CSV table of C-alpha atoms in Angstrom, one decimal:
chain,number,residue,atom,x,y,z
A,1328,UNK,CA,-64.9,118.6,68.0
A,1329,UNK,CA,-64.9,119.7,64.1
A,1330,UNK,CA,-61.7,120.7,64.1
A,1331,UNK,CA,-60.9,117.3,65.7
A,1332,UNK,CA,-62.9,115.2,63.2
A,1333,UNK,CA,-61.7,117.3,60.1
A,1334,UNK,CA,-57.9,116.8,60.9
A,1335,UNK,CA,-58.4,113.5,61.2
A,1336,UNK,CA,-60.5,112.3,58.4
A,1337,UNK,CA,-61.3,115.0,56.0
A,1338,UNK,CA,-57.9,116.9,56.0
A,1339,UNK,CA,-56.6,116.8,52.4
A,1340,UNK,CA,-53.3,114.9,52.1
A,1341,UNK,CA,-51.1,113.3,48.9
A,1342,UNK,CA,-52.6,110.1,48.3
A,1343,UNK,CA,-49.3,108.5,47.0
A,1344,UNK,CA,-49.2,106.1,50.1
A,1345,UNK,CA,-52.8,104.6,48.9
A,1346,UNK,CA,-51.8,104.4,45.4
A,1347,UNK,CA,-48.6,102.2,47.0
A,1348,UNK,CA,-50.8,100.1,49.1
A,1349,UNK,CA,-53.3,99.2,46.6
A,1350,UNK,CA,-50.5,96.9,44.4
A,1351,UNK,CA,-49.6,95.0,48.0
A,1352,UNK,CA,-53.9,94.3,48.4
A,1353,UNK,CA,-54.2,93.1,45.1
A,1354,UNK,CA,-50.9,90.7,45.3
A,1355,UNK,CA,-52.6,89.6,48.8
A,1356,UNK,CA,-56.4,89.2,47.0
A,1357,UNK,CA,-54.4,87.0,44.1
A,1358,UNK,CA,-52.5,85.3,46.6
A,1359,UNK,CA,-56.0,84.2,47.9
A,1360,UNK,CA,-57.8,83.1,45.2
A,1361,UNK,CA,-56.0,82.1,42.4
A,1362,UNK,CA,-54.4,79.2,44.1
A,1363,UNK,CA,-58.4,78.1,44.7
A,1364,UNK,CA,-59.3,78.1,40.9
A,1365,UNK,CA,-56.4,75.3,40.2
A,1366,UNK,CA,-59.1,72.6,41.3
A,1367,UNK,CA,-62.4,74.1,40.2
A,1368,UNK,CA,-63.6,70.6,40.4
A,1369,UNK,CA,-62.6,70.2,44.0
A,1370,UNK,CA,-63.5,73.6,45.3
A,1371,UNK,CA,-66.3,75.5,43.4
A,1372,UNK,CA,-68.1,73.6,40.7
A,1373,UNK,CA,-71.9,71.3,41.6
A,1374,UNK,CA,-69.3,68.4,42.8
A,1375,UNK,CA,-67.0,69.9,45.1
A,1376,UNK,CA,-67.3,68.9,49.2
A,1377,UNK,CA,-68.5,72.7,50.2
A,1378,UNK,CA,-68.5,74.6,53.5
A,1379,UNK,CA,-70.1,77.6,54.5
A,1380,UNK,CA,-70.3,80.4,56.8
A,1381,UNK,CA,-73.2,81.1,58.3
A,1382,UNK,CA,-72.0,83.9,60.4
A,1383,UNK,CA,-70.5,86.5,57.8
A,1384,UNK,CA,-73.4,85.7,55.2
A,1385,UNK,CA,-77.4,85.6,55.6
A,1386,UNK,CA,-78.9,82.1,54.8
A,1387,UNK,CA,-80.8,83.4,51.7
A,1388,UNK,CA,-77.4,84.9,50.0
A,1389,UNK,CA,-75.5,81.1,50.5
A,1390,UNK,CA,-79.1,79.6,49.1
A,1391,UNK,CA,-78.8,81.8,46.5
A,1392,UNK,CA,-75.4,81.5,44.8
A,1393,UNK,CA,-75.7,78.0,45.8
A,1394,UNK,CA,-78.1,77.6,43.3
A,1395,UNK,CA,-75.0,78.8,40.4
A,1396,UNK,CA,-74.7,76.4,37.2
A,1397,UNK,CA,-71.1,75.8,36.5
A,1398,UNK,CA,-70.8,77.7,33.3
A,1399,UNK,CA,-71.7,80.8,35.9
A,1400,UNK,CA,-68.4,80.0,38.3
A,1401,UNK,CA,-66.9,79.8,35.5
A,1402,UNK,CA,-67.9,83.5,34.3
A,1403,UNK,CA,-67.0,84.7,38.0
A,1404,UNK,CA,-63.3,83.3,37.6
A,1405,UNK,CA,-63.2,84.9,34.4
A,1406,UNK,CA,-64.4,88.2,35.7
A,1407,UNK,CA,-62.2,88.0,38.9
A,1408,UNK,CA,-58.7,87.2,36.7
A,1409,UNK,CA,-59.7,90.5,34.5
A,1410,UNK,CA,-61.0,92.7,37.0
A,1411,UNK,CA,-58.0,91.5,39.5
A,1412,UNK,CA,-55.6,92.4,36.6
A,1413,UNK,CA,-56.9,95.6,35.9
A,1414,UNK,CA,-57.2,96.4,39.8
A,1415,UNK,CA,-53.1,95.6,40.2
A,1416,UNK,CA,-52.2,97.8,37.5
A,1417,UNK,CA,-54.6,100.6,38.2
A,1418,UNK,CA,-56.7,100.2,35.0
A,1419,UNK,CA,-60.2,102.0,35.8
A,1420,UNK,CA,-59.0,101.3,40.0
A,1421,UNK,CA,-62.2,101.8,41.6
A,1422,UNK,CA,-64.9,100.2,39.0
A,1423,UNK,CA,-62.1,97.1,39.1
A,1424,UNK,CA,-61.8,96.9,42.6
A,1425,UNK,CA,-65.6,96.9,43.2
A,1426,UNK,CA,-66.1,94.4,40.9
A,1427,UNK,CA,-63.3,92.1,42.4
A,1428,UNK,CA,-64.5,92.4,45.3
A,1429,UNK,CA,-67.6,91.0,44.5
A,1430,UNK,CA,-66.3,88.3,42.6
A,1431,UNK,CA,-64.4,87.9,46.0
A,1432,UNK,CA,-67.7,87.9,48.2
A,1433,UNK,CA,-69.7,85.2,45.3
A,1434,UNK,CA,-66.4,82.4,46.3
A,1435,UNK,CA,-66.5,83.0,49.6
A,1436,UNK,CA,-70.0,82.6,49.6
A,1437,UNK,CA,-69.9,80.0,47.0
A,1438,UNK,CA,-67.2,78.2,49.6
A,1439,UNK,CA,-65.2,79.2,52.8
A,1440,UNK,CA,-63.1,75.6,52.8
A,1441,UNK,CA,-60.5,77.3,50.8
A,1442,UNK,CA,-60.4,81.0,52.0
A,1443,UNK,CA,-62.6,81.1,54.8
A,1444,UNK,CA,-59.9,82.3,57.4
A,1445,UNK,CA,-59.9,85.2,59.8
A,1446,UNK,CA,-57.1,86.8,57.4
A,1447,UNK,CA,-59.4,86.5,54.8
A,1448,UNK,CA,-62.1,88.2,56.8
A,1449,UNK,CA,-59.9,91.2,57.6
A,1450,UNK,CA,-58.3,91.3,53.8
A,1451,UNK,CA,-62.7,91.2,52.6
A,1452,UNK,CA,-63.0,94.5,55.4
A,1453,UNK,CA,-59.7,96.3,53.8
A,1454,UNK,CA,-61.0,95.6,49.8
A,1455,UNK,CA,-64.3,97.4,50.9
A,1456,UNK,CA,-62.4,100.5,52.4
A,1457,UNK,CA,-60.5,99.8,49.2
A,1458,UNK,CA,-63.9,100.6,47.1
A,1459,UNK,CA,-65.6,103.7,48.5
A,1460,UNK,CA,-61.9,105.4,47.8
A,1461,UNK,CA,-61.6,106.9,44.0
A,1462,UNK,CA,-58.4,108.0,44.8
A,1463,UNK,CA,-55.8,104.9,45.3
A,1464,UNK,CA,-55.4,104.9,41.1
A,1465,UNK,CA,-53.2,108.8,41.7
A,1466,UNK,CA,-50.1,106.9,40.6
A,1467,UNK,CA,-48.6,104.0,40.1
A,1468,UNK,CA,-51.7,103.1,37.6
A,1469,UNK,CA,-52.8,103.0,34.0
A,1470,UNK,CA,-55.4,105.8,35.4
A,1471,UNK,CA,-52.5,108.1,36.1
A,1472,UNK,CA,-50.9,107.3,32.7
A,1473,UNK,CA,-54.0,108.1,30.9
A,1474,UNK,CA,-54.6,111.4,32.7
A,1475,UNK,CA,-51.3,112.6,32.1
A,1476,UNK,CA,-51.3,114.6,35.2
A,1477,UNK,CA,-47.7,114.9,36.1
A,1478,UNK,CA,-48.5,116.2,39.4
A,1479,UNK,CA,-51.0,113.2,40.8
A,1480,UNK,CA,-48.4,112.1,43.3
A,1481,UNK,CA,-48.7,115.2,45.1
A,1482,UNK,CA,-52.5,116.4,44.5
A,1483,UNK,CA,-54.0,117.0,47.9
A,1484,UNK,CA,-56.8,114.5,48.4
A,1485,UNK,CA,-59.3,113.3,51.3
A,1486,UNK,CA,-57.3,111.1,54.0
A,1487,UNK,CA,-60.7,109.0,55.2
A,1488,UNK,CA,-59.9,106.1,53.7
A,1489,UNK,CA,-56.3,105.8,54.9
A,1490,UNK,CA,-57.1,107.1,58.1
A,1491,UNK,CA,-59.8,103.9,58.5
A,1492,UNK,CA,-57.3,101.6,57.0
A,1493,UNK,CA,-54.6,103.0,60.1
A,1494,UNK,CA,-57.5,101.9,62.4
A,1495,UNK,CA,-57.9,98.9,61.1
A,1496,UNK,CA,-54.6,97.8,61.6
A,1497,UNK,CA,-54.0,99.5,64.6
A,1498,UNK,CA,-57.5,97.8,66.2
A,1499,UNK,CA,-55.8,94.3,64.7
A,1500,UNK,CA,-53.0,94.5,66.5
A,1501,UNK,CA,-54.8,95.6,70.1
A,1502,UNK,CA,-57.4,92.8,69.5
A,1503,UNK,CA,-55.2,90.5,68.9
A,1504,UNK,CA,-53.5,90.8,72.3
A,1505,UNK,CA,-56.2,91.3,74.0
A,1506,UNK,CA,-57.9,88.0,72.8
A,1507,UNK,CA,-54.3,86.4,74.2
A,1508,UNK,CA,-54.9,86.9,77.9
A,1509,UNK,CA,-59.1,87.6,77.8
A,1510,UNK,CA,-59.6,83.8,75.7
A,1511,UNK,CA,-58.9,80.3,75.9
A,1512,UNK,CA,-55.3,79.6,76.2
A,1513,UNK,CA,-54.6,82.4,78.4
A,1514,UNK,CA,-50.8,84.1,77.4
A,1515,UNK,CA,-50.1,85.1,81.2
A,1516,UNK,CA,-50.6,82.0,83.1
A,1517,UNK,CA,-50.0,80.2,80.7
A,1518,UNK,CA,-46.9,79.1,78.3
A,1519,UNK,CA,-48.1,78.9,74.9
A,1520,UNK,CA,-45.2,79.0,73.4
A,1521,UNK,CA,-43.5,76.5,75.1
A,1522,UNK,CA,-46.4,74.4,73.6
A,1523,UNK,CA,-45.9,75.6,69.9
A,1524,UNK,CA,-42.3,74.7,70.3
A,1525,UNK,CA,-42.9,71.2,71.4
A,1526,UNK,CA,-46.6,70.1,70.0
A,1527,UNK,CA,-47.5,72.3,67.0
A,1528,UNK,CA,-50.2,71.3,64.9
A,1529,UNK,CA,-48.8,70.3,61.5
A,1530,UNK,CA,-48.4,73.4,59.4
A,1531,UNK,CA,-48.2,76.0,61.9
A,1532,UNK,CA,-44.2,76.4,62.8
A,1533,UNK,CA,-41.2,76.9,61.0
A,1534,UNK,CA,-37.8,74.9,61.7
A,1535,UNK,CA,-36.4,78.5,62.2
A,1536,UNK,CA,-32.8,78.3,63.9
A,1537,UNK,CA,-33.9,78.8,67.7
A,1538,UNK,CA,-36.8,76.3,67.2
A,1539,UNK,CA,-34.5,73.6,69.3
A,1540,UNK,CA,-33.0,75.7,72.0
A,1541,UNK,CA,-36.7,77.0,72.9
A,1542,UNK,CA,-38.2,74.0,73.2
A,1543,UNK,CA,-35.9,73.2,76.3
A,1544,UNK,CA,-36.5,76.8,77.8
A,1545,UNK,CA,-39.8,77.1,79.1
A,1546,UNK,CA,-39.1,80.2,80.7
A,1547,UNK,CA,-37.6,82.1,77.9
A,1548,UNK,CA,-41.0,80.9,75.9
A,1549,UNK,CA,-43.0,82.4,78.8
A,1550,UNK,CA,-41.0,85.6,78.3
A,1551,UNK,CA,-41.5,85.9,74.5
A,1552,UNK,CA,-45.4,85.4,75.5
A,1553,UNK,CA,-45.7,88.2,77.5
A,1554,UNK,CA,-43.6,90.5,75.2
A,1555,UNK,CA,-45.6,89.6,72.5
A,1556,UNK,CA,-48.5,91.0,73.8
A,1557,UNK,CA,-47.1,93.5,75.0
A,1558,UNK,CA,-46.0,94.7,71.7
A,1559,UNK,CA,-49.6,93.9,70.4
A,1560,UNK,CA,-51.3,96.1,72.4
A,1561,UNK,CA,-48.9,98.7,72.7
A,1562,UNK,CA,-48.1,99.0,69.4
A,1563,UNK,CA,-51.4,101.0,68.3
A,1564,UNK,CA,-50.9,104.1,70.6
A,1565,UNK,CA,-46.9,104.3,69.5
A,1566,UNK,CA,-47.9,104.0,65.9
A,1567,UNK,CA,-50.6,107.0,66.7
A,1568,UNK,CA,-48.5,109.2,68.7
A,1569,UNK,CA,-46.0,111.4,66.3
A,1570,UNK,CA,-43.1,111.0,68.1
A,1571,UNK,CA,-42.7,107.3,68.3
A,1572,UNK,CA,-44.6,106.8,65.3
A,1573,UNK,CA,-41.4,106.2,62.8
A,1574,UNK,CA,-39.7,103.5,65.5
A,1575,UNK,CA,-43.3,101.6,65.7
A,1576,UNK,CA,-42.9,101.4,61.7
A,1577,UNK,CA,-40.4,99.8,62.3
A,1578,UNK,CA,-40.8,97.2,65.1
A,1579,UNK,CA,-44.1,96.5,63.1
A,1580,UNK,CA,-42.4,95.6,60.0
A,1581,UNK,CA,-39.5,93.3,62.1
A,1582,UNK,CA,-42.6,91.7,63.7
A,1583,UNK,CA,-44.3,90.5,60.6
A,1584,UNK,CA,-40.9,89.8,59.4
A,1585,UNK,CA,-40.5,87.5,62.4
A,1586,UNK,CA,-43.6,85.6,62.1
A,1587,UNK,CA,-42.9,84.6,58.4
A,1588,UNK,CA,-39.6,83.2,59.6
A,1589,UNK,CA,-40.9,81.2,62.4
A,1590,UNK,CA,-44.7,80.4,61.7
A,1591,UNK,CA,-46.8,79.4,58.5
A,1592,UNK,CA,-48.8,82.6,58.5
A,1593,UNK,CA,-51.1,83.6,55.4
A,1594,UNK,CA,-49.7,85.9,52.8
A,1595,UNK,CA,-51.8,88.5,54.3
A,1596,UNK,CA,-49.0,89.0,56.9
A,1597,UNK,CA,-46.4,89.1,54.0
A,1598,UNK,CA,-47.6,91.6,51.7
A,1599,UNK,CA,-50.6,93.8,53.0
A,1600,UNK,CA,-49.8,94.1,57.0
A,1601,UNK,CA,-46.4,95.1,56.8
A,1602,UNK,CA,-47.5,98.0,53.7
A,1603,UNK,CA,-50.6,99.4,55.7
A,1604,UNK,CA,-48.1,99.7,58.7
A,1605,UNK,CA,-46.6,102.2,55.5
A,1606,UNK,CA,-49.3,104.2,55.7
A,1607,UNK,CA,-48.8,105.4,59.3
A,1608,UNK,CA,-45.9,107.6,57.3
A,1609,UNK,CA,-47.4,111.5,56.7
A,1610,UNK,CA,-47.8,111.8,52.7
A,1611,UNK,CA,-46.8,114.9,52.8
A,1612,UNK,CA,-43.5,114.0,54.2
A,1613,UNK,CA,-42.6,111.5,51.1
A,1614,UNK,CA,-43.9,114.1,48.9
A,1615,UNK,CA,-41.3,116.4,50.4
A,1616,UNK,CA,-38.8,113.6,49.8
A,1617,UNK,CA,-39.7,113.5,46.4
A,1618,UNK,CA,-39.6,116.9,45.5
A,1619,UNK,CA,-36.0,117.1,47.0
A,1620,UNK,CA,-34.5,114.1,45.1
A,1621,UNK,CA,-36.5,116.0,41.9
A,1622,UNK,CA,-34.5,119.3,42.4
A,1623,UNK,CA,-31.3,117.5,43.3
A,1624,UNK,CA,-31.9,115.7,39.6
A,1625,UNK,CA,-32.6,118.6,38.1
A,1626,UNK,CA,-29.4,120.3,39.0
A,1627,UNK,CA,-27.3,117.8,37.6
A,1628,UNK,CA,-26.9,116.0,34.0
A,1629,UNK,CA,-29.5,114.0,32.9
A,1630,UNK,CA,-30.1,111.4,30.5
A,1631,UNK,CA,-32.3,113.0,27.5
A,1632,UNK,CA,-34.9,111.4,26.0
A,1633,UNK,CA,-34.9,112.8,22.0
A,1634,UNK,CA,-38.7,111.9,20.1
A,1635,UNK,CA,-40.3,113.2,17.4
A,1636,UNK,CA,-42.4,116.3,18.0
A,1637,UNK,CA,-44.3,116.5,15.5
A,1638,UNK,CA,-46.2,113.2,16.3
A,1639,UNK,CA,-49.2,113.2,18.7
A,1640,UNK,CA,-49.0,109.8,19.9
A,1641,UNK,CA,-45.2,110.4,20.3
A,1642,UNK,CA,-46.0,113.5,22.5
A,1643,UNK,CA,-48.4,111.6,24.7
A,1644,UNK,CA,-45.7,109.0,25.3
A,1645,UNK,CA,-43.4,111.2,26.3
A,1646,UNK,CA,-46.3,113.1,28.5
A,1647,UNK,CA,-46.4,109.5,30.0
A,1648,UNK,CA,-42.7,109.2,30.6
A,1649,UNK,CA,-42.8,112.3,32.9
A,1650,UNK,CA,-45.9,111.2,34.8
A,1651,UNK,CA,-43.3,108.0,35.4
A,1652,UNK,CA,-40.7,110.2,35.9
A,1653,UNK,CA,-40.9,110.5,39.7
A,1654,UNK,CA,-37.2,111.8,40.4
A,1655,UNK,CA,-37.0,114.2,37.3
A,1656,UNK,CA,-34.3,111.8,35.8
A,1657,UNK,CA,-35.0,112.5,32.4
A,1658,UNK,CA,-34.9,115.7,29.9
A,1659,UNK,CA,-37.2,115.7,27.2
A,1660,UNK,CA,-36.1,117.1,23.9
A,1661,UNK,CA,-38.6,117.2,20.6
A,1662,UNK,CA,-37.1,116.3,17.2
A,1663,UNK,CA,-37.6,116.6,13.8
A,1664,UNK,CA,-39.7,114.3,11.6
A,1665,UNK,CA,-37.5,112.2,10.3
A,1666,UNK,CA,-36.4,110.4,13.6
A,1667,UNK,CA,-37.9,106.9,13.1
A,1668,UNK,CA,-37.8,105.7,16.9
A,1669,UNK,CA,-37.0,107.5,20.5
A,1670,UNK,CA,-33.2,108.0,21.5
A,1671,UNK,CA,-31.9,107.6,25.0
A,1672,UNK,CA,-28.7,109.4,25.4
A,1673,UNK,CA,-27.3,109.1,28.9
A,1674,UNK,CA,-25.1,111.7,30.8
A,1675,UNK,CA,-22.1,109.1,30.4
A,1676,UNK,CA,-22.4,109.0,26.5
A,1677,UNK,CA,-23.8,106.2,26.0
A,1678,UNK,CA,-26.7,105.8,23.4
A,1679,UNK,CA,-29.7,104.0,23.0
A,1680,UNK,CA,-32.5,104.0,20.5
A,1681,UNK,CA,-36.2,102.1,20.2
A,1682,UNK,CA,-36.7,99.3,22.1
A,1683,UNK,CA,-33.2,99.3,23.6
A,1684,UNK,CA,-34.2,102.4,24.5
A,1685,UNK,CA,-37.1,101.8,26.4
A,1686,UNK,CA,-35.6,98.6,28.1
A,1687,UNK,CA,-32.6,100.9,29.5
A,1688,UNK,CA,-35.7,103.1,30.7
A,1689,UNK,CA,-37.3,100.5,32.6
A,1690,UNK,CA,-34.3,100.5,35.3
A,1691,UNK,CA,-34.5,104.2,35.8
A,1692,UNK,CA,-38.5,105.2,36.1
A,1693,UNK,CA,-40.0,103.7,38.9
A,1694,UNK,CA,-43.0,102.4,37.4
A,1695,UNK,CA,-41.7,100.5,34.7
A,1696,UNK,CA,-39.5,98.3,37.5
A,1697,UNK,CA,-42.1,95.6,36.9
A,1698,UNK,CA,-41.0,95.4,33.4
A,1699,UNK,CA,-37.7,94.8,34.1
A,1700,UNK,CA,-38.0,90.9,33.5
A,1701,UNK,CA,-40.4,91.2,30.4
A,1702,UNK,CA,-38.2,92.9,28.8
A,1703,UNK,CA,-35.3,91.1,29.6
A,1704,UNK,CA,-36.5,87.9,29.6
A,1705,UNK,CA,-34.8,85.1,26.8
A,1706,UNK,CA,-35.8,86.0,23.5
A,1707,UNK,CA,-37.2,89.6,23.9
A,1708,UNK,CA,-33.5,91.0,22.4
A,1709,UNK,CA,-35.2,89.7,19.1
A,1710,UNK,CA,-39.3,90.3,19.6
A,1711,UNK,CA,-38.9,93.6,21.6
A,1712,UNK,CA,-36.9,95.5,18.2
A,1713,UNK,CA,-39.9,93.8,15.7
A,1714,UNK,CA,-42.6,95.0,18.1
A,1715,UNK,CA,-41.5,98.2,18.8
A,1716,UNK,CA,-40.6,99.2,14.6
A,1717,UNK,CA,-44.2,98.0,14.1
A,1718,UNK,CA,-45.5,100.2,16.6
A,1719,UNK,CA,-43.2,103.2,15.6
A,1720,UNK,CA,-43.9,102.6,11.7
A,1721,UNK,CA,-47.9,103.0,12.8
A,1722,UNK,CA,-47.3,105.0,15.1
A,1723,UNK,CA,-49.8,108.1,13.5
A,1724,UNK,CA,-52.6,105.7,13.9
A,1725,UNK,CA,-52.6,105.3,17.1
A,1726,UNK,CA,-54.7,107.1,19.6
A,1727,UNK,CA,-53.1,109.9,22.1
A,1728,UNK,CA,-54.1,110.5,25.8
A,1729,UNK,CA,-56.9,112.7,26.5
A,1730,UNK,CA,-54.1,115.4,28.0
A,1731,UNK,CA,-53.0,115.0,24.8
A,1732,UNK,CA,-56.0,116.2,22.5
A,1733,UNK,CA,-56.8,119.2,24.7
A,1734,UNK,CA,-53.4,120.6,23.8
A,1735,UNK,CA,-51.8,119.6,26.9
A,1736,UNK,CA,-48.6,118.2,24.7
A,1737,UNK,CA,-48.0,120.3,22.8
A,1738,UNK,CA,-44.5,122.0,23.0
């Protein structure tokens, strides 16, 4: 029974997969609440019409942040955009998720009109397997940057936390299904369907391009009934068992991708379901993926990245680069003094230098994809260069990584 219980929770895996998911649960989180704070007025402040749920929260918590002066909401939506920011880019991840996350508990006690929904429920249960992890800021985060730690992506970590996040979405799915011919509405003798297709509630189908043609085929809306729970309940043991594991990823992810196209469905079904089904694939076997494209890469030319060597804060950038460097894409090469801004010389010739430079990086690391528009957006051509010979003209003042000032730099 140890050996049982260790393999599946406390066996050390890569926790690149975690680090993945936890940009997807913030986008979902922000997708939430931010829409909420448009109307403070209307939704959290002394005048707004207020609902609550008595169910999820004790009396005396609702009694008590109902008792919040407005200046105090106020401080909340301030604390959630900052700690929500720092959460999605991995700045201090777990201190910034905890903290969301209770900004995220004070609104919904404050007022479930808004975002009192069963998605939100199970979004509230995934933030708090979210917090008891340390380890989902391994990559794709500031934290990685600021460790310098070019081997995060693959350093062997607890798999608890994304072994209780397959269960919850494996237990979502079976519940679901099993609500559709145990509740009201039963799926099996009845055609709900049919109904959806004929009498839906405003905001709850699409006009997808069968929408017509089902609504005159009872029968063939009885039949996608019964295969949709099916799938819902069959889809946790395939997802579990190895060998149909990669074909339930992805029926899972065509099934989520056929409920945005045909119902209004929360953004929860968008961005977080169809990424947690992502985390049904074995670490170890996209670190192995990793490591190939990395020796492939490092067979063949590269693009070199010249800086100067002789500056620390220089040193620790390029100690950042390779932390971004995922694919070993890029060959480092220390220069002299006198070299005024970082070169980019790619294996076809061409040349780039400062911020050029680092916008011609942003399409080959993977973590600086998200820059991409920033840097390319109208008028960054002329405030990207001023920036970037401001920075590189002060560029002994500024501060190096703590990798850095241990030595770790130095070549």
């Amino acid at each position: 029974m140890n050996k049982i219980w260790n393999r599946l929770f406390l066996e050390e895996r890569p926790s690149i997969g975690l680090s993945f998911f936890r940009i997807f649960v913030a986008l979902t989180v922000g997708l939430h609440v931010i829409p909420s704070f448009f109307h403070l007025d209307d939704n959290y402040l002394s005048g707004a019409f207020k609902t609550f749920n008595t169910d999820f929260f004790p009396i005396w918590f609702i009694n008590g942040v109902q008792q919040s002066p407005d200046w105090l909401v106020i401080a909340f939506v301030v604390g959630f955009y900052v700690t929500w920011f720092f959460f999605l880019i991995g700045l201090f991840a777990q201190i910034s998720c905890v903290l969301m996350t209770a900004c995220c508990y004070y609104f919904y006690a404050l007022n479930c009109f808004h975002i009192g929904t069963l998605s939100w429920d199970i979004l509230l249960v995934t933030l708090f397997l979210m917090c008891i992890s340390p380890y989902h800021g391994d990559y794709f985060s500031i934290d990685a940057l600021r460790r310098a730690d070019i081997d995060a992506y693959q350093k062997p970590r607890p798999f608890f936390t994304q072994r209780l996040l397959q269960l919850q979405i494996a237990s979502t799915f079976f519940f679901t299904g099993l609500y559709k011919i145990t509740g009201e509405g039963n799926w099996i003798t009845g055609n709900p369907i049919y109904y959806l297709m004929n009498y839906p509630t405003q905001g709850v189908t699409k006009n997808f391009l069968l929408k017509e043609w089902m609504a005159v085929h009872p029968h063939f809306c009885h039949i996608v009934g019964l295969m949709i729970v099916c799938t819902e309940m069959s889809l946790p043991f395939f997802l579990f068992y190895p060998k149909t594991r990669r074909a339930a990823i992805v029926l899972g992810l065509c099934w989520h991708a056929l409920l945005v196209l045909t119902l209004d469905v929360p953004a929860i079904f968008f961005f977080l379901f169809p990424a947690q089904l992502l985390l049904f694939i074995h670490p170890q076997a996209i670190v192995d993926w990793i490591n190939v494209k990395r020796r492939i890469n490092e067979q063949s030319p590269r693009a070199k990245v010249i800086y100067d060597g002789s500056c620390g804060f220089c040193r620790s950038s390029v100690r950042a680069l390779e932390v971004m460097d995922l694919f070993k894409k890029l060959e480092y090469v220390p220069g002299d003094q006198s070299l005024k801004e970082m070169r980019l010389e790619l294996p076809d010739g061409k040349n780039y230098g400062g911020f050029y430079a680092f916008r011609r990086l942003t399409w080959i690391l993977p973590m600086l994809y998200v820059m991409v528009p920033i840097v390319y957006f109208p008028g960054a051509g002329i405030v990207g260069p001023l920036v970037y010979g401001w920075i590189a003209r002060h560029r002994y003042l500024f501060p190096v990584f703590y990798a850095c000032k241990m030595g770790d730099c130095v070549r």
